[in-house]
Amino acid sequence: DTAVSQTPKYLVTQMGNDKSIKCEQNLGHDTMYWYKQDSKKFLKIMFSYNNKELIINETVPNRFSPKSPDKAHLNLHINSLELGDSAVYFCASSQTLPSGGETQYFGPGTRLLVL
Amino acid sequence: AQSVTQLDSHVSVSEGTPVLLRCNYSSSYSPSLFWYVQHPNKGLQLLLKYTSAATLVKGINGFEAEFKKSETSFHLTKPSAHMSDAAEYFCVVSDYNAGNMLTFGGGTRLMVKP
């Protein structure tokens, strides 16, 4: 009964390929996120969607394209994969609160290795 | 702009001794502060959070943190370390003026010796 799930858990692919990572949350939250964790464990926000609309888009190459078909799903498509894209990608979700400070719940991560 | 500094990249303690993981933050507004834990090859789990209520916050697994505005600190403590506490810990700030975007510290790896 996983709250935030991601598929696949591991992804090994060649440079230049296109790949997608899927995320689903069953918490009824209105906001979903993608984060990238690099090899030094540093975590940085990539995108945020609220009610299927893009809210935050940090400095991310436009090879990365998020897609939110509905409030419960936020998928990440990556074109022309590069070596530097190797990282762990985390999906998260939260419910907007009027006063802020909402808790984000994280998925288990997708470990992407580009060869 | 908001930022978080975790003052120690690695902390090593013996089982049964106290744990202190230090965190300082910078925020332009009244921040919300969080500690998350990441066990090896796992996702992030919320330990505790502060959102302008009581300054001493109790979390799961015996952890607690104290918000000190004058020191802009939010240090994480536990009276007695357990082997299962060995993990990476992240201090996180969220600012209402920054769209509630989370900004993570660099992480502190806690090692627990038997």
PDB file of C-alpha atoms in Angstrom:
ATOM      1  CA  ASP A   1       0.000   0.000   0.000  1.00  0.00           C
ATOM      2  CA  THR A   2       2.766   2.385  -1.051  1.00  0.00           C
ATOM      3  CA  ALA A   3       1.968   6.092  -0.750  1.00  0.00           C
ATOM      4  CA  VAL A   4       4.364   7.363  -3.452  1.00  0.00           C
ATOM      5  CA  SER A   5       5.606   4.809  -5.950  1.00  0.00           C
ATOM      6  CA  GLN A   6       8.069   5.069  -8.802  1.00  0.00           C
ATOM      7  CA  THR A   7       8.900   2.789 -11.699  1.00  0.00           C
ATOM      8  CA  PRO A   8      11.367   1.557 -12.588  1.00  0.00           C
ATOM      9  CA  LYS A   9      13.516   1.259  -9.475  1.00  0.00           C
ATOM     10  CA  TYR A  10      16.670   0.840 -11.544  1.00  0.00           C
ATOM     11  CA  LEU A  11      17.356   2.022 -15.081  1.00  0.00           C
ATOM     12  CA  VAL A  12      20.560   1.315 -16.997  1.00  0.00           C
ATOM     13  CA  THR A  13      20.757   2.712 -20.502  1.00  0.00           C
ATOM     14  CA  GLN A  14      23.092   3.969 -23.193  1.00  0.00           C
ATOM     15  CA  MET A  15      23.968   7.574 -23.928  1.00  0.00           C
ATOM     16  CA  GLY A  16      21.622   9.142 -26.443  1.00  0.00           C
ATOM     17  CA  ASN A  17      18.605   7.032 -25.548  1.00  0.00           C
ATOM     18  CA  ASP A  18      15.241   8.402 -24.439  1.00  0.00           C
ATOM     19  CA  LYS A  19      13.704   7.073 -21.215  1.00  0.00           C
ATOM     20  CA  SER A  20      10.768   7.723 -18.917  1.00  0.00           C
ATOM     21  CA  ILE A  21      10.285   7.387 -15.179  1.00  0.00           C
ATOM     22  CA  LYS A  22       6.782   7.116 -13.772  1.00  0.00           C
ATOM     23  CA  CYS A  23       5.459   8.340 -10.429  1.00  0.00           C
ATOM     24  CA  GLU A  24       2.121   7.777  -8.767  1.00  0.00           C
ATOM     25  CA  GLN A  25       0.783   8.910  -5.401  1.00  0.00           C
ATOM     26  CA  ASN A  26      -2.333   7.559  -3.676  1.00  0.00           C
ATOM     27  CA  LEU A  27      -2.420  10.189  -0.923  1.00  0.00           C
ATOM     28  CA  GLY A  28      -4.864  12.503  -2.681  1.00  0.00           C
ATOM     29  CA  HIS A  29      -2.270  15.288  -2.701  1.00  0.00           C
ATOM     30  CA  ASP A  30      -2.520  18.231  -5.087  1.00  0.00           C
ATOM     31  CA  THR A  31       1.207  18.839  -5.650  1.00  0.00           C
ATOM     32  CA  MET A  32       3.924  16.579  -7.008  1.00  0.00           C
ATOM     33  CA  TYR A  33       7.662  17.078  -7.456  1.00  0.00           C
ATOM     34  CA  TRP A  34      10.760  15.654  -9.079  1.00  0.00           C
ATOM     35  CA  TYR A  35      14.145  15.865  -7.350  1.00  0.00           C
ATOM     36  CA  LYS A  36      17.613  14.831  -8.517  1.00  0.00           C
ATOM     37  CA  GLN A  37      20.147  13.405  -6.066  1.00  0.00           C
ATOM     38  CA  ASP A  38      23.705  13.432  -7.382  1.00  0.00           C
ATOM     39  CA  SER A  39      26.588  11.135  -6.513  1.00  0.00           C
ATOM     40  CA  LYS A  40      27.474  13.316  -3.515  1.00  0.00           C
ATOM     41  CA  LYS A  41      23.945  12.865  -2.121  1.00  0.00           C
ATOM     42  CA  PHE A  42      22.993  16.482  -2.850  1.00  0.00           C
ATOM     43  CA  LEU A  43      19.261  16.839  -3.503  1.00  0.00           C
ATOM     44  CA  LYS A  44      17.827  19.535  -5.728  1.00  0.00           C
ATOM     45  CA  ILE A  45      14.302  20.263  -6.908  1.00  0.00           C
ATOM     46  CA  MET A  46      13.738  19.948 -10.642  1.00  0.00           C
ATOM     47  CA  PHE A  47       9.992  20.463 -11.126  1.00  0.00           C
ATOM     48  CA  SER A  48       6.831  21.008  -9.164  1.00  0.00           C
ATOM     49  CA  TYR A  49       3.267  20.514 -10.399  1.00  0.00           C
ATOM     50  CA  ASN A  50       0.136  21.702  -8.609  1.00  0.00           C
ATOM     51  CA  ASN A  51      -3.158  20.327  -9.882  1.00  0.00           C
ATOM     52  CA  LYS A  52      -1.465  19.307 -13.138  1.00  0.00           C
ATOM     53  CA  GLU A  53       0.040  22.772 -13.709  1.00  0.00           C
ATOM     54  CA  LEU A  54       3.768  23.466 -13.706  1.00  0.00           C
ATOM     55  CA  ILE A  55       4.666  25.629 -10.703  1.00  0.00           C
ATOM     56  CA  ILE A  56       8.428  25.306 -10.306  1.00  0.00           C
ATOM     57  CA  ASN A  57      10.859  24.670 -13.109  1.00  0.00           C
ATOM     58  CA  GLU A  58      14.399  25.002 -11.897  1.00  0.00           C
ATOM     59  CA  THR A  59      17.349  25.294 -14.228  1.00  0.00           C
ATOM     60  CA  VAL A  60      16.990  21.942 -15.895  1.00  0.00           C
ATOM     61  CA  PRO A  61      17.941  21.144 -19.521  1.00  0.00           C
ATOM     62  CA  ASN A  62      14.920  21.041 -21.778  1.00  0.00           C
ATOM     63  CA  ARG A  63      15.805  17.411 -22.530  1.00  0.00           C
ATOM     64  CA  PHE A  64      13.844  16.799 -19.317  1.00  0.00           C
ATOM     65  CA  SER A  65      10.096  17.070 -19.789  1.00  0.00           C
ATOM     66  CA  PRO A  66       7.639  16.367 -16.993  1.00  0.00           C
ATOM     67  CA  LYS A  67       4.106  15.293 -17.818  1.00  0.00           C
ATOM     68  CA  SER A  68       1.178  15.227 -15.400  1.00  0.00           C
ATOM     69  CA  PRO A  69      -1.789  13.358 -16.894  1.00  0.00           C
ATOM     70  CA  ASP A  70      -3.754  13.788 -13.650  1.00  0.00           C
ATOM     71  CA  LYS A  71      -3.186  14.884 -10.058  1.00  0.00           C
ATOM     72  CA  ALA A  72      -2.026  11.432  -8.996  1.00  0.00           C
ATOM     73  CA  HIS A  73       0.692  11.021 -11.621  1.00  0.00           C
ATOM     74  CA  LEU A  74       3.812  12.924 -12.595  1.00  0.00           C
ATOM     75  CA  ASN A  75       6.065  11.285 -15.154  1.00  0.00           C
ATOM     76  CA  LEU A  76       9.540  12.389 -16.183  1.00  0.00           C
ATOM     77  CA  HIS A  77      10.714  11.915 -19.761  1.00  0.00           C
ATOM     78  CA  ILE A  78      14.382  12.393 -20.587  1.00  0.00           C
ATOM     79  CA  ASN A  79      15.593  12.772 -24.186  1.00  0.00           C
ATOM     80  CA  SER A  80      19.110  12.165 -25.468  1.00  0.00           C
ATOM     81  CA  LEU A  81      20.481  10.885 -22.173  1.00  0.00           C
ATOM     82  CA  GLU A  82      23.960  12.057 -21.167  1.00  0.00           C
ATOM     83  CA  LEU A  83      26.501  10.601 -18.751  1.00  0.00           C
ATOM     84  CA  GLY A  84      25.829  13.470 -16.345  1.00  0.00           C
ATOM     85  CA  ASP A  85      22.191  12.457 -16.043  1.00  0.00           C
ATOM     86  CA  SER A  86      23.257   9.461 -13.954  1.00  0.00           C
ATOM     87  CA  ALA A  87      21.707  10.064 -10.544  1.00  0.00           C
ATOM     88  CA  VAL A  88      18.877   9.012  -8.293  1.00  0.00           C
ATOM     89  CA  TYR A  89      15.583  10.674  -9.160  1.00  0.00           C
ATOM     90  CA  PHE A  90      12.989  11.083  -6.438  1.00  0.00           C
ATOM     91  CA  CYS A  91       9.337  11.843  -6.838  1.00  0.00           C
ATOM     92  CA  ALA A  92       7.449  13.470  -3.955  1.00  0.00           C
ATOM     93  CA  SER A  93       3.972  14.749  -3.206  1.00  0.00           C
ATOM     94  CA  SER A  94       2.328  17.103  -0.735  1.00  0.00           C
ATOM     95  CA  GLN A  95      -1.011  18.737   0.032  1.00  0.00           C
ATOM     96  CA  THR A  96      -1.013  22.518  -0.134  1.00  0.00           C
ATOM     97  CA  LEU A  97      -1.690  24.210   3.207  1.00  0.00           C
ATOM     98  CA  PRO A  98      -2.802  27.872   3.495  1.00  0.00           C
ATOM     99  CA  SER A  99       0.023  28.641   5.918  1.00  0.00           C
ATOM    100  CA  GLY A 100       2.681  26.662   4.085  1.00  0.00           C
ATOM    101  CA  GLY A 101       5.041  24.179   5.712  1.00  0.00           C
ATOM    102  CA  GLU A 102       3.404  21.145   4.152  1.00  0.00           C
ATOM    103  CA  THR A 103       5.236  17.848   4.441  1.00  0.00           C
ATOM    104  CA  GLN A 104       6.507  16.253   1.254  1.00  0.00           C
ATOM    105  CA  TYR A 105       6.328  12.469   1.027  1.00  0.00           C
ATOM    106  CA  PHE A 106       9.009  10.851  -1.088  1.00  0.00           C
ATOM    107  CA  GLY A 107       9.024   7.825  -3.323  1.00  0.00           C
ATOM    108  CA  PRO A 108      11.757   5.162  -3.111  1.00  0.00           C
ATOM    109  CA  GLY A 109      13.797   6.673  -5.934  1.00  0.00           C
ATOM    110  CA  THR A 110      14.831   5.582  -9.431  1.00  0.00           C
ATOM    111  CA  ARG A 111      18.524   4.887  -9.854  1.00  0.00           C
ATOM    112  CA  LEU A 112      19.501   5.915 -13.380  1.00  0.00           C
ATOM    113  CA  LEU A 113      22.858   4.888 -14.807  1.00  0.00           C
ATOM    114  CA  VAL A 114      23.835   6.160 -18.240  1.00  0.00           C
ATOM    115  CA  LEU A 115      26.677   4.262 -19.914  1.00  0.00           C
TER     116      LEU A 115
ATOM    117  CA  ALA B   1      16.964  33.299  -0.738  1.00  0.00           C
ATOM    118  CA  GLN B   2      16.915  30.361   1.601  1.00  0.00           C
ATOM    119  CA  SER B   3      19.811  28.048   2.334  1.00  0.00           C
ATOM    120  CA  VAL B   4      20.794  25.279   4.718  1.00  0.00           C
ATOM    121  CA  THR B   5      24.224  24.358   6.045  1.00  0.00           C
ATOM    122  CA  GLN B   6      24.833  21.062   7.736  1.00  0.00           C
ATOM    123  CA  LEU B   7      28.001  21.650   9.641  1.00  0.00           C
ATOM    124  CA  ASP B   8      29.315  18.074   9.621  1.00  0.00           C
ATOM    125  CA  SER B   9      29.401  15.851   6.578  1.00  0.00           C
ATOM    126  CA  HIS B  10      30.177  12.794   8.755  1.00  0.00           C
ATOM    127  CA  VAL B  11      29.441  12.050  12.407  1.00  0.00           C
ATOM    128  CA  SER B  12      30.571   8.897  14.150  1.00  0.00           C
ATOM    129  CA  VAL B  13      29.229   7.810  17.549  1.00  0.00           C
ATOM    130  CA  SER B  14      29.250   4.659  19.626  1.00  0.00           C
ATOM    131  CA  GLU B  15      26.034   2.754  20.201  1.00  0.00           C
ATOM    132  CA  GLY B  16      24.276   4.033  23.307  1.00  0.00           C
ATOM    133  CA  THR B  17      25.902   7.490  23.231  1.00  0.00           C
ATOM    134  CA  PRO B  18      24.132  10.760  22.332  1.00  0.00           C
ATOM    135  CA  VAL B  19      23.755  11.977  18.766  1.00  0.00           C
ATOM    136  CA  LEU B  20      24.036  15.613  17.680  1.00  0.00           C
ATOM    137  CA  LEU B  21      23.646  16.590  14.022  1.00  0.00           C
ATOM    138  CA  ARG B  22      24.039  20.302  13.445  1.00  0.00           C
ATOM    139  CA  CYS B  23      22.073  22.468  11.038  1.00  0.00           C
ATOM    140  CA  ASN B  24      22.007  26.209  10.393  1.00  0.00           C
ATOM    141  CA  TYR B  25      19.586  27.853   8.018  1.00  0.00           C
ATOM    142  CA  SER B  26      19.017  31.140   6.268  1.00  0.00           C
ATOM    143  CA  SER B  27      15.535  32.280   5.348  1.00  0.00           C
ATOM    144  CA  SER B  28      13.866  35.595   4.628  1.00  0.00           C
ATOM    145  CA  TYR B  29      10.586  34.697   6.333  1.00  0.00           C
ATOM    146  CA  SER B  30       9.416  32.421   9.098  1.00  0.00           C
ATOM    147  CA  PRO B  31      10.642  29.119   7.800  1.00  0.00           C
ATOM    148  CA  SER B  32       9.383  25.606   8.151  1.00  0.00           C
ATOM    149  CA  LEU B  33      12.197  23.216   8.962  1.00  0.00           C
ATOM    150  CA  PHE B  34      12.421  19.486   8.508  1.00  0.00           C
ATOM    151  CA  TRP B  35      14.777  16.604   9.141  1.00  0.00           C
ATOM    152  CA  TYR B  36      14.629  13.680   6.746  1.00  0.00           C
ATOM    153  CA  VAL B  37      16.534  10.403   7.022  1.00  0.00           C
ATOM    154  CA  GLN B  38      17.736   8.275   4.105  1.00  0.00           C
ATOM    155  CA  HIS B  39      18.879   4.728   4.772  1.00  0.00           C
ATOM    156  CA  PRO B  40      21.218   3.151   2.196  1.00  0.00           C
ATOM    157  CA  ASN B  41      19.528   2.693  -1.177  1.00  0.00           C
ATOM    158  CA  LYS B  42      16.202   3.860   0.234  1.00  0.00           C
ATOM    159  CA  GLY B  43      13.960   6.886  -0.150  1.00  0.00           C
ATOM    160  CA  LEU B  44      13.636   9.782   2.268  1.00  0.00           C
ATOM    161  CA  GLN B  45      11.594   9.461   5.424  1.00  0.00           C
ATOM    162  CA  LEU B  46      10.389  12.407   7.484  1.00  0.00           C
ATOM    163  CA  LEU B  47      11.812  12.386  11.019  1.00  0.00           C
ATOM    164  CA  LEU B  48      10.237  15.586  12.293  1.00  0.00           C
ATOM    165  CA  LYS B  49       9.210  19.095  11.295  1.00  0.00           C
ATOM    166  CA  TYR B  50       8.911  22.572  12.805  1.00  0.00           C
ATOM    167  CA  THR B  51       6.211  24.974  11.618  1.00  0.00           C
ATOM    168  CA  SER B  52       6.135  27.866  14.127  1.00  0.00           C
ATOM    169  CA  ALA B  53       4.510  25.961  16.955  1.00  0.00           C
ATOM    170  CA  ALA B  54       6.565  24.585  19.858  1.00  0.00           C
ATOM    171  CA  THR B  55      10.286  25.197  19.373  1.00  0.00           C
ATOM    172  CA  LEU B  56      11.207  21.745  20.665  1.00  0.00           C
ATOM    173  CA  VAL B  57       9.969  19.204  18.184  1.00  0.00           C
ATOM    174  CA  LYS B  58       9.773  15.482  18.859  1.00  0.00           C
ATOM    175  CA  GLY B  59      10.019  13.055  15.979  1.00  0.00           C
ATOM    176  CA  ILE B  60      10.071   9.364  15.324  1.00  0.00           C
ATOM    177  CA  ASN B  61      12.591   6.872  16.722  1.00  0.00           C
ATOM    178  CA  GLY B  62      13.482   9.071  19.701  1.00  0.00           C
ATOM    179  CA  PHE B  63      14.840  11.998  17.695  1.00  0.00           C
ATOM    180  CA  GLU B  64      14.099  15.592  18.538  1.00  0.00           C
ATOM    181  CA  ALA B  65      15.182  19.013  17.309  1.00  0.00           C
ATOM    182  CA  GLU B  66      15.111  22.496  18.759  1.00  0.00           C
ATOM    183  CA  PHE B  67      14.379  25.584  16.680  1.00  0.00           C
ATOM    184  CA  LYS B  68      16.522  28.525  17.856  1.00  0.00           C
ATOM    185  CA  LYS B  69      15.677  31.648  15.905  1.00  0.00           C
ATOM    186  CA  SER B  70      18.421  33.762  17.487  1.00  0.00           C
ATOM    187  CA  GLU B  71      21.031  31.227  16.362  1.00  0.00           C
ATOM    188  CA  THR B  72      19.249  30.285  13.103  1.00  0.00           C
ATOM    189  CA  SER B  73      19.790  26.682  14.083  1.00  0.00           C
ATOM    190  CA  PHE B  74      17.758  23.489  14.052  1.00  0.00           C
ATOM    191  CA  HIS B  75      20.038  20.806  15.480  1.00  0.00           C
ATOM    192  CA  LEU B  76      18.906  17.179  15.631  1.00  0.00           C
ATOM    193  CA  THR B  77      19.545  15.134  18.760  1.00  0.00           C
ATOM    194  CA  LYS B  78      18.932  11.698  20.181  1.00  0.00           C
ATOM    195  CA  PRO B  79      19.901  10.629  23.705  1.00  0.00           C
ATOM    196  CA  SER B  80      21.137   7.169  22.798  1.00  0.00           C
ATOM    197  CA  ALA B  81      22.230   5.981  19.354  1.00  0.00           C
ATOM    198  CA  HIS B  82      21.153   2.640  17.976  1.00  0.00           C
ATOM    199  CA  MET B  83      22.875   0.699  15.199  1.00  0.00           C
ATOM    200  CA  SER B  84      19.772   1.127  13.043  1.00  0.00           C
ATOM    201  CA  ASP B  85      20.237   4.929  13.167  1.00  0.00           C
ATOM    202  CA  ALA B  86      23.184   4.684  10.768  1.00  0.00           C
ATOM    203  CA  ALA B  87      22.017   6.612   7.706  1.00  0.00           C
ATOM    204  CA  GLU B  88      22.220   9.937   5.850  1.00  0.00           C
ATOM    205  CA  TYR B  89      20.340  12.813   7.494  1.00  0.00           C
ATOM    206  CA  PHE B  90      19.113  15.906   5.679  1.00  0.00           C
ATOM    207  CA  CYS B  91      18.114  19.220   7.192  1.00  0.00           C
ATOM    208  CA  VAL B  92      15.596  21.012   4.981  1.00  0.00           C
ATOM    209  CA  VAL B  93      14.089  24.510   4.945  1.00  0.00           C
ATOM    210  CA  SER B  94      10.853  25.594   3.320  1.00  0.00           C
ATOM    211  CA  ASP B  95       9.943  29.239   2.954  1.00  0.00           C
ATOM    212  CA  TYR B  96       6.408  30.468   2.257  1.00  0.00           C
ATOM    213  CA  ASN B  97       7.901  33.365   0.264  1.00  0.00           C
ATOM    214  CA  ALA B  98       9.764  30.890  -1.946  1.00  0.00           C
ATOM    215  CA  GLY B  99       6.636  29.009  -2.927  1.00  0.00           C
ATOM    216  CA  ASN B 100       7.221  26.450  -0.167  1.00  0.00           C
ATOM    217  CA  MET B 101      10.057  25.023  -2.200  1.00  0.00           C
ATOM    218  CA  LEU B 102      12.297  22.691  -0.186  1.00  0.00           C
ATOM    219  CA  THR B 103      15.989  23.508   0.019  1.00  0.00           C
ATOM    220  CA  PHE B 104      18.152  20.663   1.268  1.00  0.00           C
ATOM    221  CA  GLY B 105      21.367  20.758   3.240  1.00  0.00           C
ATOM    222  CA  GLY B 106      24.294  18.734   2.006  1.00  0.00           C
ATOM    223  CA  GLY B 107      23.543  15.839   4.340  1.00  0.00           C
ATOM    224  CA  THR B 108      25.291  14.330   7.349  1.00  0.00           C
ATOM    225  CA  ARG B 109      26.257  10.702   7.312  1.00  0.00           C
ATOM    226  CA  LEU B 110      25.794   9.184  10.761  1.00  0.00           C
ATOM    227  CA  MET B 111      27.901   6.129  11.558  1.00  0.00           C
ATOM    228  CA  VAL B 112      27.218   4.096  14.689  1.00  0.00           C
ATOM    229  CA  LYS B 113      29.958   1.898  16.101  1.00  0.00           C
ATOM    230  CA  PRO B 114      29.148  -1.166  18.200  1.00  0.00           C
TER     231      PRO B 114
END
